[in-house]
Amino acid sequence: ARAWCQAAAQKLSGGIGSKLCGMRLIMGAFHLLPALDGDTKTMTFLQEVVDLLLAYIVESFDRETKVIDFHYPNELLQLNNWELQDEPATLDDILISCRATLKYAIKTAHPRYFNQLSTGLDMVGLAADWLTSTANTNMFTYEVAPVFVLLEYVTLKKMREIIGWPDGRGDGIFSPGGAISNMYAMLLARFKMFPEVKEKGMSSVPRLAAFTSEHSHFSIKKGAAALGIGTESVISLCCLVLVQGFVPFFVSATAGTTVYGAFDPLIAISDICRKYNVWMHVDGAWGGSLLMSGRHRWKLDGVERANSVTWNPHKMMSVPLQCSALLVREEGLMQNCNQMHACYLFQQDKHYDLSYDTGDKALQCGRHVDIFKLWLMWRAKGTIGFEAQIDKCLELSEYLYNKIKDREGYQMVFDGKPQHTNVCFWYLPPGIRYMEDKEEQKKRLHKVAPVIKARMMEYGTTMVSYQPQGDKVNFFRMVISNPAATFEDIDFLIEEIERLGHDL
Amino acid sequence: ARAWCQAAAQKLSGGIGSKLCGMRLIMGAFHLLPALDGDTKTMTFLQEVVDLLLAYIVESFDRETKVIDFHYPNELLQLNNWELQDEPATLDDILISCRATLKYAIKTAHPRYFNQLSTGLDMVGLAADWLTSTANTNMFTYEVAPVFVLLEYVTLKKMREIIGWPDGRGDGIFSPGGAISNMYAMLLARFKMFPEVKEKGMSSVPRLAAFTSEHSHFSIKKGAAALGIGTESVISLCCLVLVQGFVPFFVSATAGTTVYGAFDPLIAISDICRKYNVWMHVDGAWGGSLLMSGRHRWKLDGVERANSVTWNPHKMMSVPLQCSALLVREEGLMQNCNQMHACYLFQQDKHYDLSYDTGDKALQCGRHVDIFKLWLMWRAKGTIGFEAQIDKCLELSEYLYNKIKDREGYQMVFDGKPQHTNVCFWYLPPGIRYMEDKEEQKKRLHKVAPVIKARMMEYGTTMVSYQPQGDKVNFFRMVISNPAATFEDIDFLIEEIERLGHDL
């Protein structure tokens, strides 16, 4: 099998080319299924692609491999012929395109890829995604997706049980990402308070106010802009005031902010929401997964009081992109809010239980099958497997925090131990470390992270994010959601930042 | 190779079980990568899954196979253990779950699957989707998706050229389905006329009116409801009147309605839009692909006058789900409308050309990579390959239309030759065919299609959609987007409808 790996690796680099079973793929796509006698050719072609993918996967987990073979956009445009043509290409050509695409892709499975909240590549999740693509169907009805609709039902119920809603009752949907999940929540809150908004629009509604924490995700504002509420109606929770003429309808508490990984106090917020009879949403896109950890779920105490919760398994649970759930406490509301009764899809005289035709509660018409990868991973790991994986990531971030908090040349961006895996810090190269002019130091420091990051990408050794925030100059935001990362990778990251930034 | 196919088929039915390379998969997911020495085990496991998928694919194209092994929801729940557990399962168990999922899935690649506007399974598209899952990244920045961002740029430009915008200039995005693409269009139209709506919401805007054709897709109303415009503001194009106090801002012309496949007269509509200075959107989710056909693109004459166009390659072009594009004529508008400047994602001091960081023009934050399958298929077929595939589907539907329009027991739902592949018809079983009481006949006829459809699913021989529309009782809507379908499959469909409905 080791020999097989080597052969596969060689194939990825083009060594074997596209010979398999002694057959050269000089034909075109029109020789594949549904072509007559296309089955052998199809299997040969697909197996060729799979061999490339398997080799890529093995390579991605190898620390000797670069995370990225970086090229500037104009360079990359010239490194391959990416143009679309009138004439068909040969299958050989298609394999070359696949190889080129993989060559310049980011290896998101790499143990040293820390750039986003979604990192790593789960093998069972990947297998499930391949199956999903092969099944190639849509979530709108039981008729066209019987198994997936059932699995969505089973999984959403399980997630609601974990949130703490009695018997897992309630509603929910898998949506194309946390921003859309948050937008759904805002939409439901508005509809709950003013059901006539569906027909009459905002002309029937007073000016609304939505409250959210200072560091909440930008999707709350995007949602308010899209829904005709306006970004001016999104008011920072730190200044929770009743603005004259604005009716509060929605509070979005954040469980795990994007940059700091901070958790809002959900119980206190729920008290306010109850007092003013306002919809309480918990944006747990990033932090929601901590509900699966016995050790960390206290950070979300009070989540069961929420009216809705966003929870993205594609982040801390490492489910392949994308997989985002919105969970809703009240049953039936989503359907009432969003249904339009398209009778070509949701015929009322079908021969099976229509409660499984869940498509009309979505904003989308066609909806991608995002459930199977989560479901299959859950089966493979069990709840305890997810818990262990999440706890390990938090352990790694604690290790990082402890390692740098008193280390020379480092400054932490916020006080105290991080609540999630976000460790935010500045690295001060020796050249600016002892500067007396603090304003000048700040100016110089602002340029350090972007240069180190650019060098990381050019060397391809690791990737980690940076950003400014408020009056704070550029700092690194290290996050750990990658199940492949180890203590050694954290050590490597520190050494690499120092190696690449030492001269700045 | 034929022997291999048989072996694979046997494997699918559980014959070989999960032996491969002499190794039994009694281990769990935690033995796979990133586990130490997990590479061989990982490749063995993934190869097992791929073998199942390859066998499933070959089976799906076989007309002797059922399109669906149908079970009612409560039955299906009991046919397998679908529950999520605390403890991990073995990889053997995972393979069994995959097998069960495939067993009860709809074979959407089957040559006789006609149930939705998206049918069929393209082998190059599938390979591309497997690669996309393996690359497991997000579209927000060039940094994390360099190749895919470039390919989206190349492909959107090509699509705009085909629409007919000078030099392919303009903007666009791949969104999670046609409903969201249409919602984007409405959002842009409102922002174009009233840019202050972004901050101030609908309170700064008069009551709006959107016009659309009578048989337009329900997503126009869903969009209006979500955006705070209200469904009452969506006015049927047949009654284009200026309602007092409502400001017209948006016209959605449909190029290929969902049920009839009808095309609105785009040139006439564009004249009205110009006169009243209203945004013209063309919902070509279903019919847009006809732009690739020299023979049929005249049906969209005038599309180049639109401000925006929805075009779903996952329908007539048979790209795996999902793949929907919104094309926009004006550059920069999407960015202005939707951007929120999240500085943790869109750092302004990066080392590459930031115009490739397109994420901020989306409503979504993370965005699934939907481009690669379309791009790779386009390479494999060439523009001429897509054209041939689309033309063939239209030929098949013309064949069907000619075959049944004067056939005994059939009545067409609308007059004249279909404009798209939608053929809408009633089948009248002999028992009601000659009834004198037309009201009673109508009542009986209404029940015919649902029963035939239920029987189709129980036998698993084919699947085609039906619905009522307005005062028209249930009729079949046959659509052909499946590249695997042949003239013989059309013949089969007719025979099957008669076989299953003869006694009704």
mmCIF file of C-alpha atoms in Angstrom, chain A residues 59-195:
data_model
loop_
_atom_site.group_PDB
_atom_site.id
_atom_site.type_symbol
_atom_site.label_atom_id
_atom_site.label_comp_id
_atom_site.label_asym_id
_atom_site.label_seq_id
_atom_site.Cartn_x
_atom_site.Cartn_y
_atom_site.Cartn_z
ATOM 1 C CA GLU A 59 -0.062 14.985 0.218
ATOM 2 C CA SER A 60 -2.230 17.559 2.000
ATOM 3 C CA PHE A 61 -1.710 15.947 5.376
ATOM 4 C CA ASP A 62 2.054 15.788 4.884
ATOM 5 C CA ARG A 63 3.816 18.592 6.765
ATOM 6 C CA GLU A 64 6.619 18.534 4.193
ATOM 7 C CA THR A 65 4.123 19.774 1.604
ATOM 8 C CA LYS A 66 3.389 23.443 1.108
ATOM 9 C CA VAL A 67 0.021 24.708 2.310
ATOM 10 C CA ILE A 68 -0.119 26.813 -0.839
ATOM 11 C CA ASP A 69 1.839 27.222 -4.039
ATOM 12 C CA PHE A 70 1.075 30.920 -4.208
ATOM 13 C CA HIS A 71 0.940 33.002 -7.371
ATOM 14 C CA TYR A 72 -0.403 36.479 -7.935
ATOM 15 C CA PRO A 73 -3.655 36.607 -9.938
ATOM 16 C CA ASN A 74 -2.018 37.789 -13.149
ATOM 17 C CA GLU A 75 0.653 35.110 -12.899
ATOM 18 C CA LEU A 76 -1.890 32.388 -12.201
ATOM 19 C CA LEU A 77 -3.926 33.449 -15.215
ATOM 20 C CA GLN A 78 -0.887 32.771 -17.353
ATOM 21 C CA LEU A 79 0.243 29.523 -15.743
ATOM 22 C CA ASN A 80 -2.468 27.538 -17.459
ATOM 23 C CA ASN A 81 -4.996 28.007 -20.194
ATOM 24 C CA TRP A 82 -8.154 28.639 -18.196
ATOM 25 C CA GLU A 83 -10.212 30.013 -21.092
ATOM 26 C CA LEU A 84 -13.463 28.437 -22.234
ATOM 27 C CA GLN A 85 -13.584 27.317 -25.829
ATOM 28 C CA ASP A 86 -16.063 26.349 -28.491
ATOM 29 C CA GLU A 87 -14.474 22.966 -29.119
ATOM 30 C CA PRO A 88 -14.407 20.080 -26.650
ATOM 31 C CA ALA A 89 -11.215 19.028 -24.908
ATOM 32 C CA THR A 90 -10.026 15.434 -24.594
ATOM 33 C CA LEU A 91 -10.376 13.628 -21.302
ATOM 34 C CA ASP A 92 -6.603 13.745 -21.046
ATOM 35 C CA ASP A 93 -6.912 17.495 -21.153
ATOM 36 C CA ILE A 94 -9.590 17.381 -18.470
ATOM 37 C CA LEU A 95 -7.266 15.413 -16.212
ATOM 38 C CA ILE A 96 -4.545 17.996 -16.821
ATOM 39 C CA SER A 97 -6.996 20.733 -15.805
ATOM 40 C CA CYS A 98 -7.816 18.831 -12.626
ATOM 41 C CA ARG A 99 -4.137 18.461 -11.858
ATOM 42 C CA ALA A 100 -3.512 22.179 -12.416
ATOM 43 C CA THR A 101 -6.471 23.128 -10.255
ATOM 44 C CA LEU A 102 -5.184 20.992 -7.402
ATOM 45 C CA LYS A 103 -1.635 22.253 -7.824
ATOM 46 C CA TYR A 104 -2.649 25.855 -7.176
ATOM 47 C CA ALA A 105 -5.383 25.143 -4.627
ATOM 48 C CA ILE A 106 -4.977 25.851 -0.929
ATOM 49 C CA LYS A 107 -4.448 22.617 0.959
ATOM 50 C CA THR A 108 -7.188 23.235 3.493
ATOM 51 C CA ALA A 109 -6.575 19.813 5.055
ATOM 52 C CA HIS A 110 -2.971 20.710 5.856
ATOM 53 C CA PRO A 111 -2.214 20.518 9.606
ATOM 54 C CA ARG A 112 -0.785 24.030 9.449
ATOM 55 C CA TYR A 113 -3.696 25.716 7.703
ATOM 56 C CA PHE A 114 -5.286 28.018 10.281
ATOM 57 C CA ASN A 115 -6.546 30.803 8.052
ATOM 58 C CA GLN A 116 -10.306 30.579 8.553
ATOM 59 C CA LEU A 117 -12.851 29.341 11.050
ATOM 60 C CA SER A 118 -13.328 26.347 8.730
ATOM 61 C CA THR A 119 -10.181 24.307 8.360
ATOM 62 C CA GLY A 120 -9.228 20.670 7.989
ATOM 63 C CA LEU A 121 -10.757 17.902 5.927
ATOM 64 C CA ASP A 122 -12.636 15.036 7.510
ATOM 65 C CA MET A 123 -12.354 11.772 5.598
ATOM 66 C CA VAL A 124 -15.833 10.489 6.405
ATOM 67 C CA GLY A 125 -17.280 13.915 5.664
ATOM 68 C CA LEU A 126 -15.480 13.906 2.342
ATOM 69 C CA ALA A 127 -16.778 10.445 1.454
ATOM 70 C CA ALA A 128 -20.267 11.641 2.337
ATOM 71 C CA ASP A 129 -19.876 14.688 0.119
ATOM 72 C CA TRP A 130 -18.791 12.495 -2.789
ATOM 73 C CA LEU A 131 -21.903 10.409 -2.241
ATOM 74 C CA THR A 132 -24.037 13.543 -2.068
ATOM 75 C CA SER A 133 -22.682 14.733 -5.423
ATOM 76 C CA THR A 134 -23.391 11.343 -6.913
ATOM 77 C CA ALA A 135 -26.965 11.327 -5.624
ATOM 78 C CA ASN A 136 -27.304 14.828 -7.173
ATOM 79 C CA THR A 137 -30.667 15.830 -5.825
ATOM 80 C CA ASN A 138 -32.463 18.680 -4.211
ATOM 81 C CA MET A 139 -33.975 19.105 -0.751
ATOM 82 C CA PHE A 140 -37.374 20.459 -1.730
ATOM 83 C CA THR A 141 -39.512 17.363 -1.317
ATOM 84 C CA TYR A 142 -39.492 13.870 0.152
ATOM 85 C CA GLU A 143 -40.323 12.719 -3.359
ATOM 86 C CA VAL A 144 -36.884 13.586 -4.722
ATOM 87 C CA ALA A 145 -34.760 13.246 -1.580
ATOM 88 C CA PRO A 146 -36.426 10.723 0.740
ATOM 89 C CA VAL A 147 -33.369 9.690 2.726
ATOM 90 C CA PHE A 148 -31.827 13.140 2.973
ATOM 91 C CA VAL A 149 -35.093 14.711 4.116
ATOM 92 C CA LEU A 150 -35.374 12.099 6.868
ATOM 93 C CA LEU A 151 -31.770 12.582 7.909
ATOM 94 C CA GLU A 152 -32.280 16.335 8.098
ATOM 95 C CA TYR A 153 -35.276 15.698 10.334
ATOM 96 C CA VAL A 154 -33.317 13.329 12.595
ATOM 97 C CA THR A 155 -30.286 15.606 12.820
ATOM 98 C CA LEU A 156 -32.131 18.865 13.441
ATOM 99 C CA LYS A 157 -34.058 17.163 16.228
ATOM 100 C CA LYS A 158 -30.803 15.963 17.787
ATOM 101 C CA MET A 159 -29.332 19.462 17.588
ATOM 102 C CA ARG A 160 -32.422 20.932 19.254
ATOM 103 C CA GLU A 161 -32.121 18.350 22.033
ATOM 104 C CA ILE A 162 -28.539 19.453 22.568
ATOM 105 C CA ILE A 163 -29.660 23.084 22.710
ATOM 106 C CA GLY A 164 -32.023 21.987 25.439
ATOM 107 C CA TRP A 165 -35.463 22.462 23.942
ATOM 108 C CA PRO A 166 -37.967 19.972 25.425
ATOM 109 C CA ASP A 167 -37.935 16.661 23.500
ATOM 110 C CA GLY A 168 -36.002 18.370 20.730
ATOM 111 C CA ARG A 169 -39.192 20.013 19.555
ATOM 112 C CA GLY A 170 -39.084 22.977 17.221
ATOM 113 C CA ASP A 171 -38.106 23.619 13.663
ATOM 114 C CA GLY A 172 -35.055 24.405 11.577
ATOM 115 C CA ILE A 173 -33.305 24.226 8.270
ATOM 116 C CA PHE A 174 -29.867 23.805 6.771
ATOM 117 C CA SER A 175 -29.061 26.968 4.877
ATOM 118 C CA PRO A 176 -26.208 28.099 2.642
ATOM 119 C CA GLY A 177 -24.072 29.509 5.434
ATOM 120 C CA GLY A 178 -24.259 31.377 8.695
ATOM 121 C CA ALA A 179 -25.069 34.734 7.100
ATOM 122 C CA ILE A 180 -28.219 33.298 5.570
ATOM 123 C CA SER A 181 -29.090 31.487 8.803
ATOM 124 C CA ASN A 182 -28.849 34.785 10.659
ATOM 125 C CA MET A 183 -30.960 36.476 7.997
ATOM 126 C CA TYR A 184 -33.616 33.777 8.426
ATOM 127 C CA ALA A 185 -33.707 34.493 12.148
ATOM 128 C CA MET A 186 -34.245 38.200 11.579
ATOM 129 C CA LEU A 187 -36.920 37.452 9.009
ATOM 130 C CA LEU A 188 -38.766 35.171 11.446
ATOM 131 C CA ALA A 189 -38.538 37.675 14.280
ATOM 132 C CA ARG A 190 -40.059 40.389 12.129
ATOM 133 C CA PHE A 191 -42.805 38.087 10.876
ATOM 134 C CA LYS A 192 -43.595 36.911 14.395
ATOM 135 C CA MET A 193 -44.207 40.466 15.574
ATOM 136 C CA PHE A 194 -45.763 41.815 12.380
ATOM 137 C CA PRO A 195 -47.189 38.978 10.270
#
